[in-house]
mmCIF file of C-alpha atoms in Angstrom:
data_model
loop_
_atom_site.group_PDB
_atom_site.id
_atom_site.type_symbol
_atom_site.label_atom_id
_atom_site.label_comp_id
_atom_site.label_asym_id
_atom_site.label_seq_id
_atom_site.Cartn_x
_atom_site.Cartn_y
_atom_site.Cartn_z
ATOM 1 C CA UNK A 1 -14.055 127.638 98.262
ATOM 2 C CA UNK A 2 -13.345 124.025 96.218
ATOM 3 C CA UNK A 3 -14.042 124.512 92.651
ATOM 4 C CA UNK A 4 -16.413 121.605 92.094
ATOM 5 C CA UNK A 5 -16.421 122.193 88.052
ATOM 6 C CA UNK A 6 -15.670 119.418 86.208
ATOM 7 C CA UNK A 7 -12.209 118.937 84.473
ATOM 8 C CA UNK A 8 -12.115 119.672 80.798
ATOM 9 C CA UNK A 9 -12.463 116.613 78.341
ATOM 10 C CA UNK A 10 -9.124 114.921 77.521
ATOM 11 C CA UNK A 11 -7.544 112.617 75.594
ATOM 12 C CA UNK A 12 -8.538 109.120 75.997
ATOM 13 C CA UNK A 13 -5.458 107.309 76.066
ATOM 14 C CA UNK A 14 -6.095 103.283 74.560
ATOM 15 C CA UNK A 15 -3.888 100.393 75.480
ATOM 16 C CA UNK A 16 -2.963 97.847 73.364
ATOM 17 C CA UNK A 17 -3.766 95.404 75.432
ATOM 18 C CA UNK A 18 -7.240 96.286 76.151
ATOM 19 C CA UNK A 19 -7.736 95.812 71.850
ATOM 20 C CA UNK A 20 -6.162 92.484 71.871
ATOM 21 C CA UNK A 21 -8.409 91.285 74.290
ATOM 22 C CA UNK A 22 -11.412 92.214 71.472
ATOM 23 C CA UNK A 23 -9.458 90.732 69.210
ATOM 24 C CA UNK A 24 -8.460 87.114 70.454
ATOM 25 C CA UNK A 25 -12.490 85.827 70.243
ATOM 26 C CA UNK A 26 -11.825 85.367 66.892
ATOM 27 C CA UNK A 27 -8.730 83.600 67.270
ATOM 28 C CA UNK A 28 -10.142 81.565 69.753
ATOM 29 C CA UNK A 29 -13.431 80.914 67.315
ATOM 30 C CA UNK A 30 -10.935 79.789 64.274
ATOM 31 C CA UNK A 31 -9.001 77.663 66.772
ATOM 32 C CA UNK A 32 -11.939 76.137 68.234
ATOM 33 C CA UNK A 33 -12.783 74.849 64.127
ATOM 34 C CA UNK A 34 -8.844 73.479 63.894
ATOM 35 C CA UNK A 35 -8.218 69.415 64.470
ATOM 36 C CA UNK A 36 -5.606 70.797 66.386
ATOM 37 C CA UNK A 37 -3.123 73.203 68.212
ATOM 38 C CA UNK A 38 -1.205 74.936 65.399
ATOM 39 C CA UNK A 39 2.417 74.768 66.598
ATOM 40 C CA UNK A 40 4.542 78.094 66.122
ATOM 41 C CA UNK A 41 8.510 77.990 65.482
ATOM 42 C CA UNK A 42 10.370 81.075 66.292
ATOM 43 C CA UNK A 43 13.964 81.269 65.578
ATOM 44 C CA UNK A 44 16.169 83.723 67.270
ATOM 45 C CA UNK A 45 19.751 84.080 65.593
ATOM 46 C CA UNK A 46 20.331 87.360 67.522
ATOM 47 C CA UNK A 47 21.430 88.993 70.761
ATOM 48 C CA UNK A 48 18.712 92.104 70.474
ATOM 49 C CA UNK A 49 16.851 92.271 73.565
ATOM 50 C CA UNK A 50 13.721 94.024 71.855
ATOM 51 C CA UNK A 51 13.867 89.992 69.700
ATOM 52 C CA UNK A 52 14.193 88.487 72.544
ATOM 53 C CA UNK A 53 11.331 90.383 74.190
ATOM 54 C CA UNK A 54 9.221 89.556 71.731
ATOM 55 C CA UNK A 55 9.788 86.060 71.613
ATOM 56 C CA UNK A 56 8.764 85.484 75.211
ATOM 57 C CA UNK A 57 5.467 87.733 74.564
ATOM 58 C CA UNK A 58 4.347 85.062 71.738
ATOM 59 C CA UNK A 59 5.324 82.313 73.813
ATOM 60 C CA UNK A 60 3.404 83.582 76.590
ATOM 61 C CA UNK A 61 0.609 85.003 74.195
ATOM 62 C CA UNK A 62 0.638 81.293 72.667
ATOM 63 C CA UNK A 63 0.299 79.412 75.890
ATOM 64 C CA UNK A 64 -2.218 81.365 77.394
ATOM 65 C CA UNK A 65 -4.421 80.978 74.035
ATOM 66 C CA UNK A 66 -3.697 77.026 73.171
ATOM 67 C CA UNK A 67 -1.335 77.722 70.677
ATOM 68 C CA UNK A 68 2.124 75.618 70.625
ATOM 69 C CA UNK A 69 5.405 77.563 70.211
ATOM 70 C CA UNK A 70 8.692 76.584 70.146
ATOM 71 C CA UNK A 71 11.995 79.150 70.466
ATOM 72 C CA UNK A 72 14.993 77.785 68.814
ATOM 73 C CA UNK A 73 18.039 79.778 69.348
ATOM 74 C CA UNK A 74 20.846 79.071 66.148
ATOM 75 C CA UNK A 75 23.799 80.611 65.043
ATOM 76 C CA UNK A 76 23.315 83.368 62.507
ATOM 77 C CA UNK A 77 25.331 80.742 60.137
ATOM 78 C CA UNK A 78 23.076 77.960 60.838
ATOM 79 C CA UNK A 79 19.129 79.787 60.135
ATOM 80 C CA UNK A 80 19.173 78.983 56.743
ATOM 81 C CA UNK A 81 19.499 75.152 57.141
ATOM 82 C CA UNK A 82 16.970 74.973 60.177
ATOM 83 C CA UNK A 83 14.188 77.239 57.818
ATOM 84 C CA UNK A 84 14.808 74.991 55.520
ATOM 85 C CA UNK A 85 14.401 71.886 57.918
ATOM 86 C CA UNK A 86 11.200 73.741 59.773
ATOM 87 C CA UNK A 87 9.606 73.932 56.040
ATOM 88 C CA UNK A 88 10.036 70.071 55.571
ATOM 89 C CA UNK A 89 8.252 69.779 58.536
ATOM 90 C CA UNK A 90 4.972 68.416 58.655
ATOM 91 C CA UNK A 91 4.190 68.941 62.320
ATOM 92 C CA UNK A 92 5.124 72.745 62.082
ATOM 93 C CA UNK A 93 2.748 74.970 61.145
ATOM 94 C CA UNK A 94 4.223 78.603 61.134
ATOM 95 C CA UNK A 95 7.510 79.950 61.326
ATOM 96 C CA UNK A 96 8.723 83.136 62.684
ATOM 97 C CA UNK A 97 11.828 84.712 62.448
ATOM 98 C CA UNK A 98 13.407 87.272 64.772
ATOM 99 C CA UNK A 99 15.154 90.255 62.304
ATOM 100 C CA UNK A 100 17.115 91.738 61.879
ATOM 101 C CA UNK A 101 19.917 88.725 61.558
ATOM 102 C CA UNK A 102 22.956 90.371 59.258
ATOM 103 C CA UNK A 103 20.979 93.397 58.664
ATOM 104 C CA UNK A 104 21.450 93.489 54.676
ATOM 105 C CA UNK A 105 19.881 91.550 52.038
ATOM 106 C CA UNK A 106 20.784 88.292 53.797
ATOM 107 C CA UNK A 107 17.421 89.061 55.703
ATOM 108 C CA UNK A 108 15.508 89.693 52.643
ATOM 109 C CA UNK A 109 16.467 86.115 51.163
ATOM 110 C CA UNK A 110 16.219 84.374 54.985
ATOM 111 C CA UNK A 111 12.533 85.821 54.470
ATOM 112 C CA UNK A 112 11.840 84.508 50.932
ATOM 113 C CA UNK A 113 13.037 80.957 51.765
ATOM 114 C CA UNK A 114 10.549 80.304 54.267
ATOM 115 C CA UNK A 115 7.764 78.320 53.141
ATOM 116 C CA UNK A 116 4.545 80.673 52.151
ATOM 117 C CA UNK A 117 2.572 77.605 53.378
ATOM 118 C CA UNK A 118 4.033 78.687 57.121
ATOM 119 C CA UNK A 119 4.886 82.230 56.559
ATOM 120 C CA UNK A 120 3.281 83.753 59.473
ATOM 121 C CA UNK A 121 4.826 87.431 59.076
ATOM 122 C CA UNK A 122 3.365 88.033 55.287
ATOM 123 C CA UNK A 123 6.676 88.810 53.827
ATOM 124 C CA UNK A 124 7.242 85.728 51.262
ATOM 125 C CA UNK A 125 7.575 87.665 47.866
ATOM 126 C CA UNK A 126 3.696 86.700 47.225
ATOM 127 C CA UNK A 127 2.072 87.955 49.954
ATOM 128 C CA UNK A 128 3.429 91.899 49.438
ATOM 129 C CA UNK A 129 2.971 91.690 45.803
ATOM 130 C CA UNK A 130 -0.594 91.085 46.969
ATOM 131 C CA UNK A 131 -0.593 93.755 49.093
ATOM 132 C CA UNK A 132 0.543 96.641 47.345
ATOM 133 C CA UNK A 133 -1.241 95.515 44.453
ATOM 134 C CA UNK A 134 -4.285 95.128 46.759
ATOM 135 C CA UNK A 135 -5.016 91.449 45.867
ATOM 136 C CA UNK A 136 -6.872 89.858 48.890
ATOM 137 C CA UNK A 137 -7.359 86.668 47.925
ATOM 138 C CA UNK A 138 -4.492 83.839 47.086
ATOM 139 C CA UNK A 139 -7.141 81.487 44.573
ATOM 140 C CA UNK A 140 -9.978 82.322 42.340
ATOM 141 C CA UNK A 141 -12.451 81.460 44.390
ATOM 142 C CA UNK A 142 -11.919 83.735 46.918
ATOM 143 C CA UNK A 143 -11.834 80.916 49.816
ATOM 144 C CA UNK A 144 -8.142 81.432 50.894
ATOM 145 C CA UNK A 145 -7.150 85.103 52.361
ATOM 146 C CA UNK A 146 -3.642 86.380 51.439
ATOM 147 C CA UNK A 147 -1.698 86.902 54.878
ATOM 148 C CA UNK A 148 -0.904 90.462 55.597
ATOM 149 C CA UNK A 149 2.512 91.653 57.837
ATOM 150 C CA UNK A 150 1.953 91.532 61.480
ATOM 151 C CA UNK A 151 2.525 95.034 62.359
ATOM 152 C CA UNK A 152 0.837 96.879 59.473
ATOM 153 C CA UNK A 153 -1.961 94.852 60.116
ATOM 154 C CA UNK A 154 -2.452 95.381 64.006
ATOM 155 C CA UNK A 155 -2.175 99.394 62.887
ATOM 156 C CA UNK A 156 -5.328 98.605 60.739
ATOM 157 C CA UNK A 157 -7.223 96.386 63.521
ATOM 158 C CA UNK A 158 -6.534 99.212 66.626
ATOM 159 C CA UNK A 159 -8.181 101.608 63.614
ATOM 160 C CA UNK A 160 -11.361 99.320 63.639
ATOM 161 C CA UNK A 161 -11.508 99.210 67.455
ATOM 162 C CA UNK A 162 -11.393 102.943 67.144
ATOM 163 C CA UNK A 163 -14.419 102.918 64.427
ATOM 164 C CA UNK A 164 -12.204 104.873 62.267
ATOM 165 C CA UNK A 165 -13.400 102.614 59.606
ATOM 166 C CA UNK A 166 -16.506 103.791 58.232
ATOM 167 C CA UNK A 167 -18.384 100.193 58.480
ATOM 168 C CA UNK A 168 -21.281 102.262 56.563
ATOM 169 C CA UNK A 169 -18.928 102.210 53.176
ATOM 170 C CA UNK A 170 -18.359 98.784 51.373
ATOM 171 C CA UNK A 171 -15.430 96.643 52.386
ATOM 172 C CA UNK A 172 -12.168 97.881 51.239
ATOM 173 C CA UNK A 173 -13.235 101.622 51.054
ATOM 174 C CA UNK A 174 -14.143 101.948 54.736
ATOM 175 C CA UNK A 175 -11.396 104.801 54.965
ATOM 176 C CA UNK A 176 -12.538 107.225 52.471
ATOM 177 C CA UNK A 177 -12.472 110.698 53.657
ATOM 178 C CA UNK A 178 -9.799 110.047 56.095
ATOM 179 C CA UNK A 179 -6.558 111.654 55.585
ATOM 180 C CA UNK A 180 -3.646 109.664 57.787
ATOM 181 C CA UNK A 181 0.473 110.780 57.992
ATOM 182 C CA UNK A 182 2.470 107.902 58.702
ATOM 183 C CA UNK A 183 5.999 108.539 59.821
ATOM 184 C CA UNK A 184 7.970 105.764 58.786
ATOM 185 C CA UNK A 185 8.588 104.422 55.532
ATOM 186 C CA UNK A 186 10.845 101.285 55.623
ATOM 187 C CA UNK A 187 10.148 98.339 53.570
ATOM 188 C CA UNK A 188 8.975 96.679 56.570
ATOM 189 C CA UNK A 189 5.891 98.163 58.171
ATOM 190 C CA UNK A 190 6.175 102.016 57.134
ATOM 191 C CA UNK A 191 5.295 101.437 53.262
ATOM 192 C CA UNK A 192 3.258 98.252 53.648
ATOM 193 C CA UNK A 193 1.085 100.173 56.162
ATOM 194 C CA UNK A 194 0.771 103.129 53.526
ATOM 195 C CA UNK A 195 -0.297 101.051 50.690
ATOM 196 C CA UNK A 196 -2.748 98.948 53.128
ATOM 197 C CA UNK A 197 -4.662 102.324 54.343
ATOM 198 C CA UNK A 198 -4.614 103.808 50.822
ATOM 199 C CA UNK A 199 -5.935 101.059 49.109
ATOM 200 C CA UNK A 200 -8.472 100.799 51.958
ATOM 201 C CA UNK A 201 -9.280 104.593 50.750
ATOM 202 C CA UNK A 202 -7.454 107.052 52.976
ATOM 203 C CA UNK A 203 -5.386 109.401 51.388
ATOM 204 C CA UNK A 204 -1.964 109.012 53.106
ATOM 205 C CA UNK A 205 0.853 110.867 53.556
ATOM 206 C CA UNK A 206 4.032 108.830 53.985
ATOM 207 C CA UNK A 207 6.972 110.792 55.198
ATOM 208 C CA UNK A 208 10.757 109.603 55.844
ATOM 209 C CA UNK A 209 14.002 111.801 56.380
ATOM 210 C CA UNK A 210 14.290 111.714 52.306
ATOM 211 C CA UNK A 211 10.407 113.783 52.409
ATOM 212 C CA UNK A 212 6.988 113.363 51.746
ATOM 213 C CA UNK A 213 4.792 110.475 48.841
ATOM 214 C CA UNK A 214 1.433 110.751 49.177
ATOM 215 C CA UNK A 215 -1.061 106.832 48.448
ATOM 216 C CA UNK A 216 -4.170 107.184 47.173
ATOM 217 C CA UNK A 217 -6.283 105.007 44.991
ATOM 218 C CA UNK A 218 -7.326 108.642 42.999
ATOM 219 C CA UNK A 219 -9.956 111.191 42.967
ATOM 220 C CA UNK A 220 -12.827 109.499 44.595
ATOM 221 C CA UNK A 221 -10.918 106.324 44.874
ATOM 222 C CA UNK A 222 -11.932 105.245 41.225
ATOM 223 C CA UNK A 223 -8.844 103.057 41.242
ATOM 224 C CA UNK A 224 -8.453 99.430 42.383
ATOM 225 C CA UNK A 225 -4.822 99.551 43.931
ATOM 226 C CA UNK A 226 -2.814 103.249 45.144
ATOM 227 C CA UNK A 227 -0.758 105.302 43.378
ATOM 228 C CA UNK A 228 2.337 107.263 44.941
ATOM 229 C CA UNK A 229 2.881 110.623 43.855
ATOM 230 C CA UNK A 230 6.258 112.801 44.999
ATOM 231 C CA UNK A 231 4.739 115.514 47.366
ATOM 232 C CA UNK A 232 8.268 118.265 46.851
ATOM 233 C CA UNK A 233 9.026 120.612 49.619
ATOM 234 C CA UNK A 234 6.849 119.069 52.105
ATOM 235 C CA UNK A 235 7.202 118.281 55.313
ATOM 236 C CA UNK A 236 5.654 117.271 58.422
ATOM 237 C CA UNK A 237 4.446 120.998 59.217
ATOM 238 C CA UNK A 238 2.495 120.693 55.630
ATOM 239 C CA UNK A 239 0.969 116.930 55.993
ATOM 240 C CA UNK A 240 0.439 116.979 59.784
ATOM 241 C CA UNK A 241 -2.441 119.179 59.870
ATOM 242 C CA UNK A 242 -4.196 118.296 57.066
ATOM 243 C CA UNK A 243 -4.370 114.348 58.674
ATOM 244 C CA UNK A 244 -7.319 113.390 61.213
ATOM 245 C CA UNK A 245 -4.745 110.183 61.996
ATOM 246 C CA UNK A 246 -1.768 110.447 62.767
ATOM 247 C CA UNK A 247 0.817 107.248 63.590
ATOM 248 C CA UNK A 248 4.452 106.853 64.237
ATOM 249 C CA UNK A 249 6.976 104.786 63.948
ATOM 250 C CA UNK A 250 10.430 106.024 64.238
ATOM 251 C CA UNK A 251 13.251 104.047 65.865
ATOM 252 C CA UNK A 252 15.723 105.560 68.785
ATOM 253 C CA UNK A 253 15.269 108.121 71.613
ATOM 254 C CA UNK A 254 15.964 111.093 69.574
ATOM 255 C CA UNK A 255 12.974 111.829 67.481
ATOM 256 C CA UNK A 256 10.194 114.146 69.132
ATOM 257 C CA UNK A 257 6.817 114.398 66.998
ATOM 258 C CA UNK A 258 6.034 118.299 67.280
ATOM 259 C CA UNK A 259 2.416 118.213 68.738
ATOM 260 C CA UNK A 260 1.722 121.449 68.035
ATOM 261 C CA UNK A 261 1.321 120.422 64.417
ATOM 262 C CA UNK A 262 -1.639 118.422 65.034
ATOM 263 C CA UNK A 263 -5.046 119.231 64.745
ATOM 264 C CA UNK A 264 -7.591 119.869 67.728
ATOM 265 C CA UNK A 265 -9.023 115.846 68.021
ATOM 266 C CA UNK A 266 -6.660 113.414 66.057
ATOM 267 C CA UNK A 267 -6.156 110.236 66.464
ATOM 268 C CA UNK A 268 -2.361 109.248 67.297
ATOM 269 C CA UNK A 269 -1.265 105.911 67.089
ATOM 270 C CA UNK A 270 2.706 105.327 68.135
ATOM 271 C CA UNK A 271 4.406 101.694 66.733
ATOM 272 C CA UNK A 272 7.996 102.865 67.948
ATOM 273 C CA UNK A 273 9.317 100.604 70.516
ATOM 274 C CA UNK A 274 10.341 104.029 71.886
ATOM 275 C CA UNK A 275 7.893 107.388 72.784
ATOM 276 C CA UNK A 276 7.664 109.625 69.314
ATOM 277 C CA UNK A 277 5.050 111.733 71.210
ATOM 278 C CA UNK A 278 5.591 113.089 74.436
ATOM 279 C CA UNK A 279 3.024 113.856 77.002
ATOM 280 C CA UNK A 280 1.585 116.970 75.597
ATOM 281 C CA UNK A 281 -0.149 114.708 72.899
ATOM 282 C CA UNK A 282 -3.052 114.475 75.344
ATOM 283 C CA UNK A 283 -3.785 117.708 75.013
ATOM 284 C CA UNK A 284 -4.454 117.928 71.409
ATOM 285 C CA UNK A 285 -5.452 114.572 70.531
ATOM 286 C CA UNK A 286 -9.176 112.639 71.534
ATOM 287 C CA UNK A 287 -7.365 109.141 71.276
ATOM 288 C CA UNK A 288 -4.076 108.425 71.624
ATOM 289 C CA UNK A 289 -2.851 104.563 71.754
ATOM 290 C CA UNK A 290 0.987 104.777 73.123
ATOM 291 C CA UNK A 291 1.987 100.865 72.295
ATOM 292 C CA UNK A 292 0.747 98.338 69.663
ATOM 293 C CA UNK A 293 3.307 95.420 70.878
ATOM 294 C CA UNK A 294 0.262 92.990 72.359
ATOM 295 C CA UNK A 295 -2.317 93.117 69.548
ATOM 296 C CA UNK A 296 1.023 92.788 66.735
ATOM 297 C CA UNK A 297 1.332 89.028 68.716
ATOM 298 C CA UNK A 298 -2.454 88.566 68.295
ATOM 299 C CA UNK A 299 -2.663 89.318 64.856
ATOM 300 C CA UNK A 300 0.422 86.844 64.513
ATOM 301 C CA UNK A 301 -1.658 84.521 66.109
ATOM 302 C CA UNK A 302 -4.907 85.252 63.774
ATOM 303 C CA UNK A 303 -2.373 84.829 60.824
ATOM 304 C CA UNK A 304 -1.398 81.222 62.171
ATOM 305 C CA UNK A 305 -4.691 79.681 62.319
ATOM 306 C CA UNK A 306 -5.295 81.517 58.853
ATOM 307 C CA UNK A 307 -2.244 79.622 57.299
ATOM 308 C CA UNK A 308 -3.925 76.063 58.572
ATOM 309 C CA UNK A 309 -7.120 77.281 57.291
ATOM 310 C CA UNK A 310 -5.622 78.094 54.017
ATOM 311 C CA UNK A 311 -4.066 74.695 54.071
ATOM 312 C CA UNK A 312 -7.078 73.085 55.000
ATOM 313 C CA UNK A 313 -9.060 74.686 52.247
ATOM 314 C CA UNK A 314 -6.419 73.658 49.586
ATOM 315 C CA UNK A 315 -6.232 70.142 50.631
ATOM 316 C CA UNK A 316 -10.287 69.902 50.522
ATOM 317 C CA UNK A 317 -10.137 71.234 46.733
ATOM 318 C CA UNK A 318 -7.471 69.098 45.624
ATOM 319 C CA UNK A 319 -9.489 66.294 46.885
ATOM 320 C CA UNK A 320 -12.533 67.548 45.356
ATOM 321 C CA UNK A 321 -10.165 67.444 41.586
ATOM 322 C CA UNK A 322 -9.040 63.853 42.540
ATOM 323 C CA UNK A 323 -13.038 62.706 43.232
ATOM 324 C CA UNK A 324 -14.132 64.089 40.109
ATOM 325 C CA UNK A 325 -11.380 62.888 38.209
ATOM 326 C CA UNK A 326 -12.453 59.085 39.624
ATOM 327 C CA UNK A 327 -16.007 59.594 38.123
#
């Protein structure tokens, strides 16, 4: 006799391409508002297929969403000089650049040369002293938003789509109550993605091969910007459980998150360009969202039209100064 009993609730597993698609209205509504197609520069000074993938999923992402992008392909030797020319400019608006390049601080300067005006990753000097010090503005008046890293800030969009943000709370504690591990702490999404969740409320627990810091803006999140406090002797086994999110991010084939740590209904989120959970995730988890690759290249797109915008705005106030000045 067929058992005609329904299967057991599972996992629902969310694509990152089903969230961009939520996600590119808005693009397309601050587009719509532009005098014209922002045009994109991405330089690739590398032979790393995972650049070079990229780079033909923003040109693609571009063309399909009336965005201009040009790849330039220069020797490592040469980026410096054709930043520098791409700042000088006029008719480029944002400037990407494909890392890692020499893989030491020669990156960190390539990405402090580019023009902030056109910085479309977030990570000229300003930008993450704004972040981590939770600054969300770039003026006074509040009219021009500081640009956030591409990565980090798809993590924190795919947690909206999820309604993990409390939309009940005020803006900017929306995560309160949440606790979140994030594995991965490099200076490039791992401890921007930390502060950005703590200072939104959650308490986080960071964790690399060196241990465990834990970002929170306090008891009852009393204070503006996160703290980080040394969490000794822990470990995944101690953080993992006590998390209702957990997302990953560690590079090559040989790391192997141990599901059984998690607890019954978590949310797991995996920015690894490789699997950090296998299959058996499904069974403990309600969401699970395997890829973030697609809504990364939106929010590089939202970040575009927000650099124009932010140009815009600045160009309207220093006219305003020069009218009142002529009175």
């Amino acid at each position: 006799m067929a058992n005609n009993e329904p299967d057991p609730a599972s996992c629902k597993v969310v694509l990152a391409g089903t969230v961009a698609k939520s996600l590119l209205s808005e693009v397309s509504e601050g587009l719509s508002k532009l005098t014209r197609a922002p045009l994109l520069v991405g330089f690739l000074a590398n032979s790393d297929p995972a650049a070079r993938m990229y780079a033909d999923w923003t040109n693609k992402t571009c063309k399909e969403n009336g965005f201009k992008f040009e790849l330039r392909e220069v020797d490592r030797e040469e980026l410096e000089g054709a930043i520098l020319a791409a700042n000088a400019d006029s008719n480029v608006d944002g400037i990407i650049v494909y890392y890692p390049i020499f893989n030491n601080r020669q990156d960190q300067y390539l990405q402090q040369i580019t023009d902030i005006r056109k910085d479309v990753e977030g990570l000229s000097h300003r930008y993450i002293f704004n972040l981590f010090q939770n600054i969300r503005f770039l003026d006074d008046q509040k009219l021009q938003k500081s640009i956030l890293p591409c990565t980090p800030l798809a993590i924190i969009k795919i947690l909206e789509y999820l309604r993990v943000y409390n939309t009940i709370l005020p803006y900017g504690n929306r995560l309160f109550g949440h606790s979140i591990t994030v594995v991965n702490r490099s200076e490039v999404v791992g401890r921007p993605l930390a502060a950005l969740l703590a200072n939104d409320g959650a308490c986080v627990y960071s964790v690399d091969v060196t241990g465990v810091q834990q970002f929170t803006r306090g008891e009852g999140i009393k204070e503006r910007r996160h703290k980080v406090v040394d969490k000794e002797g822990w470990g995944l086994r101690e953080c993992v459980p006590l998390s209702d999110v957990v997302i990953t991010g560690v590079p090559g084939n040989s790391f192997n998150f141990p599901t059984e740590l998690l607890r019954e209904g978590a949310v797991c989120i995996n920015f690894s360009t490789e699997k950090n959970f296998g299959p058996e995730v499904k069974e403990k988890a309600s969401i699970y969202v395997p890829a973030i690759g697609k809504v990364t290249i939106v929010m590089l797109l939202r970040n575009l039209v927000r650099l124009v915008q932010n140009r815009e705005s600045m160009q309207e106030a220093s006219n305003h100064v020069d009218r009142s000045s002529d009175e």
